[in-house]
PDB file of C-alpha atoms in Angstrom:
ATOM      1  CA  MET C   5      -2.370  79.313  31.346  1.00  0.00           C
ATOM      2  CA  THR C   6      -0.002  78.797  28.364  1.00  0.00           C
ATOM      3  CA  SER C   7      -1.233  76.074  25.981  1.00  0.00           C
ATOM      4  CA  HIS C   8      -0.507  74.833  22.467  1.00  0.00           C
ATOM      5  CA  VAL C   9      -2.242  72.447  20.025  1.00  0.00           C
ATOM      6  CA  ILE C  10       0.342  71.609  17.363  1.00  0.00           C
ATOM      7  CA  ASP C  11       0.001  69.413  14.286  1.00  0.00           C
ATOM      8  CA  ILE C  12       3.292  68.413  12.457  1.00  0.00           C
ATOM      9  CA  ASP C  13       2.772  66.488   9.265  1.00  0.00           C
ATOM     10  CA  PRO C  14       6.109  66.268   7.455  1.00  0.00           C
ATOM     11  CA  ALA C  15       6.166  65.770   3.643  1.00  0.00           C
ATOM     12  CA  ASN C  16       7.650  62.667   2.041  1.00  0.00           C
ATOM     13  CA  VAL C  17      11.375  63.051   1.519  1.00  0.00           C
ATOM     14  CA  SER C  18      12.437  64.454  -1.872  1.00  0.00           C
ATOM     15  CA  LEU C  19      16.235  64.659  -2.887  1.00  0.00           C
ATOM     16  CA  VAL C  20      15.479  66.733  -5.893  1.00  0.00           C
ATOM     17  CA  TRP C  21      12.917  69.196  -4.500  1.00  0.00           C
ATOM     18  CA  PHE C  22      14.929  72.397  -4.867  1.00  0.00           C
ATOM     19  CA  ILE C  23      17.393  71.458  -7.654  1.00  0.00           C
ATOM     20  CA  ASP C  24      17.474  68.575 -10.153  1.00  0.00           C
ATOM     21  CA  ASP C  25      20.776  68.309 -12.142  1.00  0.00           C
ATOM     22  CA  GLY C  26      21.959  71.856 -11.422  1.00  0.00           C
ATOM     23  CA  ALA C  27      25.032  72.931 -13.249  1.00  0.00           C
ATOM     24  CA  LEU C  28      28.045  74.144 -11.345  1.00  0.00           C
ATOM     25  CA  VAL C  29      29.361  77.526 -12.506  1.00  0.00           C
ATOM     26  CA  GLU C  30      31.803  79.413 -10.301  1.00  0.00           C
ATOM     27  CA  ASP C  31      30.115  82.105  -8.132  1.00  0.00           C
ATOM     28  CA  THR C  32      26.850  81.724 -10.100  1.00  0.00           C
ATOM     29  CA  PRO C  33      23.612  80.884  -8.244  1.00  0.00           C
ATOM     30  CA  ILE C  34      21.988  77.727  -9.552  1.00  0.00           C
ATOM     31  CA  ALA C  35      18.382  78.078 -10.781  1.00  0.00           C
ATOM     32  CA  LEU C  36      15.903  76.829  -8.184  1.00  0.00           C
ATOM     33  CA  ASP C  37      12.882  74.617  -9.070  1.00  0.00           C
ATOM     34  CA  GLU C  38      11.296  75.430  -5.642  1.00  0.00           C
ATOM     35  CA  THR C  39      12.085  77.933  -2.890  1.00  0.00           C
ATOM     36  CA  ALA C  40      10.294  76.492   0.042  1.00  0.00           C
ATOM     37  CA  THR C  41       9.693  73.036   1.552  1.00  0.00           C
ATOM     38  CA  PRO C  42       6.254  71.598   0.630  1.00  0.00           C
ATOM     39  CA  ASP C  43       5.113  71.155   4.194  1.00  0.00           C
ATOM     40  CA  GLY C  44       6.278  74.607   5.535  1.00  0.00           C
ATOM     41  CA  LEU C  45       8.729  72.909   7.943  1.00  0.00           C
ATOM     42  CA  ALA C  46      12.461  73.373   8.207  1.00  0.00           C
ATOM     43  CA  HIS C  47      14.381  70.312   7.040  1.00  0.00           C
ATOM     44  CA  LYS C  48      18.060  69.422   6.792  1.00  0.00           C
ATOM     45  CA  LEU C  49      19.092  69.508   3.109  1.00  0.00           C
ATOM     46  CA  SER C  50      20.863  66.938   0.914  1.00  0.00           C
ATOM     47  CA  VAL C  51      23.373  67.773  -1.841  1.00  0.00           C
ATOM     48  CA  ASP C  52      23.879  64.766  -4.177  1.00  0.00           C
ATOM     49  CA  PRO C  53      26.488  65.124  -6.920  1.00  0.00           C
ATOM     50  CA  SER C  54      26.494  63.283 -10.234  1.00  0.00           C
ATOM     51  CA  ALA C  55      30.270  62.932 -10.070  1.00  0.00           C
ATOM     52  CA  ASP C  56      33.253  63.727  -7.863  1.00  0.00           C
ATOM     53  CA  ILE C  57      32.977  67.260  -6.444  1.00  0.00           C
ATOM     54  CA  ASP C  58      35.485  66.755  -3.562  1.00  0.00           C
ATOM     55  CA  GLY C  59      36.409  70.102  -2.012  1.00  0.00           C
ATOM     56  CA  ILE C  60      33.925  72.261  -3.923  1.00  0.00           C
ATOM     57  CA  GLN C  61      32.184  74.677  -1.607  1.00  0.00           C
ATOM     58  CA  ILE C  62      28.480  75.237  -2.018  1.00  0.00           C
ATOM     59  CA  THR C  63      26.948  78.152  -0.175  1.00  0.00           C
ATOM     60  CA  ILE C  64      23.287  77.793   0.689  1.00  0.00           C
ATOM     61  CA  VAL C  65      21.303  80.897   1.868  1.00  0.00           C
ATOM     62  CA  GLY C  66      17.784  80.674   3.171  1.00  0.00           C
ATOM     63  CA  THR C  67      15.635  80.871   6.277  1.00  0.00           C
ATOM     64  CA  ASP C  68      15.142  78.670   9.353  1.00  0.00           C
ATOM     65  CA  ALA C  69      11.957  77.494  10.938  1.00  0.00           C
ATOM     66  CA  ASP C  70      11.478  80.876  12.585  1.00  0.00           C
ATOM     67  CA  ASN C  71      12.099  82.815   9.398  1.00  0.00           C
ATOM     68  CA  ASN C  72      15.570  83.996  10.391  1.00  0.00           C
ATOM     69  CA  SER C  73      18.087  84.314   7.621  1.00  0.00           C
ATOM     70  CA  ILE C  74      20.743  81.558   7.679  1.00  0.00           C
ATOM     71  CA  THR C  75      23.707  80.541   5.586  1.00  0.00           C
ATOM     72  CA  GLU C  76      25.697  77.290   5.432  1.00  0.00           C
ATOM     73  CA  VAL C  77      28.664  76.310   3.352  1.00  0.00           C
ATOM     74  CA  ILE C  78      28.569  72.608   2.335  1.00  0.00           C
ATOM     75  CA  VAL C  79      31.863  71.062   1.132  1.00  0.00           C
ATOM     76  CA  GLY C  80      31.670  68.378  -1.499  1.00  0.00           C
ATOM     77  CA  ALA C  81      32.993  64.942  -0.527  1.00  0.00           C
ATOM     78  CA  THR C  82      33.828  62.925  -3.666  1.00  0.00           C
ATOM     79  CA  THR C  83      30.536  61.448  -4.955  1.00  0.00           C
ATOM     80  CA  ASP C  84      28.911  61.125  -1.525  1.00  0.00           C
ATOM     81  CA  THR C  85      25.623  62.772  -0.688  1.00  0.00           C
ATOM     82  CA  VAL C  86      26.168  65.550   1.986  1.00  0.00           C
ATOM     83  CA  GLU C  87      23.586  66.738   4.377  1.00  0.00           C
ATOM     84  CA  SER C  88      23.375  70.230   5.875  1.00  0.00           C
ATOM     85  CA  ALA C  89      23.899  70.790   9.593  1.00  0.00           C
ATOM     86  CA  LYS C  90      21.112  73.465   9.673  1.00  0.00           C
ATOM     87  CA  TYR C  91      17.488  73.146   9.087  1.00  0.00           C
ATOM     88  CA  PHE C  92      16.106  75.136   6.160  1.00  0.00           C
ATOM     89  CA  LYS C  93      12.499  76.226   5.590  1.00  0.00           C
ATOM     90  CA  THR C  94      13.223  78.196   2.428  1.00  0.00           C
ATOM     91  CA  ILE C  95      16.191  78.598   0.126  1.00  0.00           C
ATOM     92  CA  VAL C  96      17.182  81.884  -1.478  1.00  0.00           C
ATOM     93  CA  SER C  97      20.284  80.746  -3.312  1.00  0.00           C
ATOM     94  CA  VAL C  98      22.675  77.847  -3.864  1.00  0.00           C
ATOM     95  CA  THR C  99      26.095  78.968  -5.166  1.00  0.00           C
ATOM     96  CA  PRO C 100      29.190  76.879  -5.937  1.00  0.00           C
ATOM     97  CA  ASP C 101      32.668  78.354  -5.765  1.00  0.00           C
ATOM     98  CA  THR C 102      34.030  76.304  -8.671  1.00  0.00           C
ATOM     99  CA  THR C 103      32.964  75.449 -12.234  1.00  0.00           C
ATOM    100  CA  ASP C 104      32.711  71.662 -12.748  1.00  0.00           C
ATOM    101  CA  ALA C 105      31.236  69.238 -15.225  1.00  0.00           C
ATOM    102  CA  ALA C 106      29.328  67.496 -12.486  1.00  0.00           C
ATOM    103  CA  THR C 107      25.725  68.460 -11.600  1.00  0.00           C
ATOM    104  CA  ILE C 108      24.034  68.420  -8.169  1.00  0.00           C
ATOM    105  CA  ASP C 109      20.602  67.643  -6.863  1.00  0.00           C
ATOM    106  CA  VAL C 110      19.425  69.528  -3.710  1.00  0.00           C
ATOM    107  CA  GLY C 111      16.546  68.266  -1.741  1.00  0.00           C
ATOM    108  CA  PHE C 112      15.362  67.736   1.827  1.00  0.00           C
ATOM    109  CA  VAL C 113      15.638  64.650   4.133  1.00  0.00           C
ATOM    110  CA  ASP C 114      13.666  63.139   7.055  1.00  0.00           C
ATOM    111  CA  GLU C 115      15.134  65.470   9.708  1.00  0.00           C
ATOM    112  CA  VAL C 116      12.877  68.345  10.751  1.00  0.00           C
ATOM    113  CA  ALA C 117      13.000  71.298  13.260  1.00  0.00           C
ATOM    114  CA  SER C 118       9.735  73.058  14.198  1.00  0.00           C
ATOM    115  CA  GLN C 119       9.476  76.703  14.956  1.00  0.00           C
ATOM    116  CA  ILE C 120      10.004  77.646  18.611  1.00  0.00           C
ATOM    117  CA  TYR C 121       6.792  77.699  20.648  1.00  0.00           C
ATOM    118  CA  PRO C 122       6.676  80.118  23.666  1.00  0.00           C
ATOM    119  CA  LEU C 123       6.332  79.095  27.294  1.00  0.00           C
ATOM    120  CA  ASN C 124       5.712  81.379  30.313  1.00  0.00           C
ATOM    121  CA  TRP C 125       9.116  81.713  31.843  1.00  0.00           C
ATOM    122  CA  ARG C 126       8.332  84.580  34.181  1.00  0.00           C
ATOM    123  CA  GLU C 127       6.202  82.477  36.526  1.00  0.00           C
ATOM    124  CA  PRO C 128       7.616  79.802  38.852  1.00  0.00           C
ATOM    125  CA  PHE C 129       5.555  77.104  37.171  1.00  0.00           C
ATOM    126  CA  PRO C 130       6.777  73.939  35.527  1.00  0.00           C
ATOM    127  CA  ALA C 131       6.806  73.726  31.698  1.00  0.00           C
ATOM    128  CA  GLY C 132       3.802  71.501  32.238  1.00  0.00           C
ATOM    129  CA  LEU C 133       1.919  68.666  30.580  1.00  0.00           C
ATOM    130  CA  PHE C 134       2.847  67.405  27.102  1.00  0.00           C
ATOM    131  CA  GLN C 135       0.702  64.861  25.298  1.00  0.00           C
ATOM    132  CA  LEU C 136       2.078  63.418  22.079  1.00  0.00           C
ATOM    133  CA  VAL C 137      -0.075  61.556  19.604  1.00  0.00           C
ATOM    134  CA  LEU C 138       2.108  59.904  16.974  1.00  0.00           C
ATOM    135  CA  THR C 139       0.943  58.240  13.745  1.00  0.00           C
ATOM    136  CA  GLY C 140       3.413  56.203  11.774  1.00  0.00           C
ATOM    137  CA  THR C 141       7.114  55.804  12.636  1.00  0.00           C
ATOM    138  CA  ALA C 142       9.343  58.582  13.883  1.00  0.00           C
ATOM    139  CA  SER C 143      12.033  59.477  16.360  1.00  0.00           C
ATOM    140  CA  ILE C 144      11.294  62.747  18.132  1.00  0.00           C
ATOM    141  CA  ASP C 145      13.153  64.970  20.634  1.00  0.00           C
ATOM    142  CA  PHE C 146      12.117  68.149  22.345  1.00  0.00           C
ATOM    143  CA  GLN C 147      14.537  71.066  22.934  1.00  0.00           C
ATOM    144  CA  PHE C 148      13.721  73.478  25.767  1.00  0.00           C
ATOM    145  CA  PHE C 149      15.282  76.955  25.921  1.00  0.00           C
ATOM    146  CA  ILE C 150      16.339  78.860  29.012  1.00  0.00           C
ATOM    147  CA  PRO C 151      17.766  81.870  27.107  1.00  0.00           C
ATOM    148  CA  ASP C 152      15.344  83.982  25.158  1.00  0.00           C
ATOM    149  CA  PRO C 153      15.514  82.695  21.524  1.00  0.00           C
ATOM    150  CA  ALA C 154      14.537  86.197  20.227  1.00  0.00           C
ATOM    151  CA  ARG C 155      17.998  87.423  21.240  1.00  0.00           C
ATOM    152  CA  PHE C 156      19.742  85.209  18.766  1.00  0.00           C
ATOM    153  CA  PRO C 157      19.902  85.978  14.982  1.00  0.00           C
ATOM    154  CA  ASP C 158      20.128  82.230  14.247  1.00  0.00           C
ATOM    155  CA  THR C 159      18.088  79.946  16.405  1.00  0.00           C
ATOM    156  CA  SER C 160      20.529  77.074  15.785  1.00  0.00           C
ATOM    157  CA  LEU C 161      22.810  79.070  18.130  1.00  0.00           C
ATOM    158  CA  VAL C 162      20.383  79.073  21.084  1.00  0.00           C
ATOM    159  CA  PRO C 163      21.564  76.843  23.897  1.00  0.00           C
ATOM    160  CA  SER C 164      18.959  74.105  24.542  1.00  0.00           C
ATOM    161  CA  VAL C 165      18.149  71.400  27.049  1.00  0.00           C
ATOM    162  CA  VAL C 166      16.790  67.926  26.135  1.00  0.00           C
ATOM    163  CA  ASP C 167      14.521  66.649  28.830  1.00  0.00           C
ATOM    164  CA  ALA C 168      14.817  62.900  29.541  1.00  0.00           C
ATOM    165  CA  ASP C 169      11.000  62.549  29.568  1.00  0.00           C
ATOM    166  CA  LEU C 170      10.801  63.761  25.914  1.00  0.00           C
ATOM    167  CA  ASP C 171      13.934  62.277  24.378  1.00  0.00           C
ATOM    168  CA  GLY C 172      13.946  59.904  21.408  1.00  0.00           C
ATOM    169  CA  GLU C 173      10.185  59.402  21.550  1.00  0.00           C
ATOM    170  CA  ALA C 174       8.916  56.764  19.082  1.00  0.00           C
ATOM    171  CA  ALA C 175       5.297  56.355  20.232  1.00  0.00           C
ATOM    172  CA  SER C 176       2.358  58.321  21.742  1.00  0.00           C
ATOM    173  CA  VAL C 177       3.213  59.436  25.272  1.00  0.00           C
ATOM    174  CA  VAL C 178       2.140  61.809  28.042  1.00  0.00           C
ATOM    175  CA  ALA C 179       4.979  63.551  29.965  1.00  0.00           C
ATOM    176  CA  PHE C 180       5.154  66.194  32.678  1.00  0.00           C
ATOM    177  CA  ILE C 181       8.060  68.579  32.422  1.00  0.00           C
ATOM    178  CA  GLU C 182       8.807  69.717  36.008  1.00  0.00           C
ATOM    179  CA  GLU C 183      11.398  72.457  35.364  1.00  0.00           C
ATOM    180  CA  ALA C 184      10.451  76.061  35.319  1.00  0.00           C
ATOM    181  CA  GLY C 185      11.969  79.028  33.578  1.00  0.00           C
ATOM    182  CA  TYR C 186      11.907  77.862  29.961  1.00  0.00           C
ATOM    183  CA  HIS C 187      11.351  80.508  27.370  1.00  0.00           C
ATOM    184  CA  GLY C 188      10.050  77.962  24.876  1.00  0.00           C
ATOM    185  CA  PHE C 189      10.473  74.607  23.159  1.00  0.00           C
ATOM    186  CA  ARG C 190      11.149  73.169  19.718  1.00  0.00           C
ATOM    187  CA  VAL C 191      10.290  69.738  18.293  1.00  0.00           C
ATOM    188  CA  ILE C 192      13.069  67.820  16.438  1.00  0.00           C
ATOM    189  CA  PHE C 193      12.301  64.870  14.112  1.00  0.00           C
ATOM    190  CA  ASN C 194      15.474  62.763  13.980  1.00  0.00           C
ATOM    191  CA  SER C 195      13.831  60.531  11.366  1.00  0.00           C
ATOM    192  CA  TYR C 196      10.337  59.604  10.113  1.00  0.00           C
ATOM    193  CA  THR C 197       8.469  57.528   7.606  1.00  0.00           C
ATOM    194  CA  ASP C 198       6.210  58.798   4.850  1.00  0.00           C
ATOM    195  CA  THR C 199       3.095  58.277   6.970  1.00  0.00           C
ATOM    196  CA  ALA C 200       4.349  59.990  10.131  1.00  0.00           C
ATOM    197  CA  GLU C 201       2.261  62.723  11.752  1.00  0.00           C
ATOM    198  CA  LEU C 202       2.446  64.177  15.291  1.00  0.00           C
ATOM    199  CA  GLN C 203      -0.184  66.065  17.301  1.00  0.00           C
ATOM    200  CA  ILE C 204       1.040  67.797  20.490  1.00  0.00           C
ATOM    201  CA  TYR C 205      -1.142  69.141  23.236  1.00  0.00           C
ATOM    202  CA  THR C 206       0.471  71.190  25.935  1.00  0.00           C
ATOM    203  CA  ALA C 207      -0.725  72.974  29.112  1.00  0.00           C
ATOM    204  CA  GLN C 208       1.317  75.044  31.397  1.00  0.00           C
ATOM    205  CA  PRO C 209      -0.237  76.428  34.660  1.00  0.00           C
TER     206      PRO C 209
END
């Protein structure tokens, strides 16, 4: 039997966790106040400028939830806060391509991706029973993987399946995933409040 007991307790959002008023100097990494999220989870990042940085490219290098190296280029959009498309667990560097008088804050938002948890794909058994115990308010999806995630250098590139029984969950629930052949699964928080916490109990025959 393959089983997991998982506790996910995301930290309160901080929009200045990594950088607070970082100066923009062409091709020069900005000094980091922190290099890892406080909860050990991978979050989408926020880049919040003090003034118009439209068109300035900011390259962020770090690691994802499974400790793979990832890179994303975020393009400034006037004075708007911009979020990353990828989920970062750690940051190695944040580097602008242009010098500007504006400064930026870099933090993390209420969107989280867990590490990938393995399932037994070799046997003709369903993915099995999933019990979710949710405290607080959150919107949660599960992604299931048919390809082997270990074959991908960036887990955001792994094709995934969202099962209708665990899609947009906002309360405690018990679901049985009938499909077989999944290599693993990942938990996605689409949003959460400060008090949110999730326990997951899984059992696969």
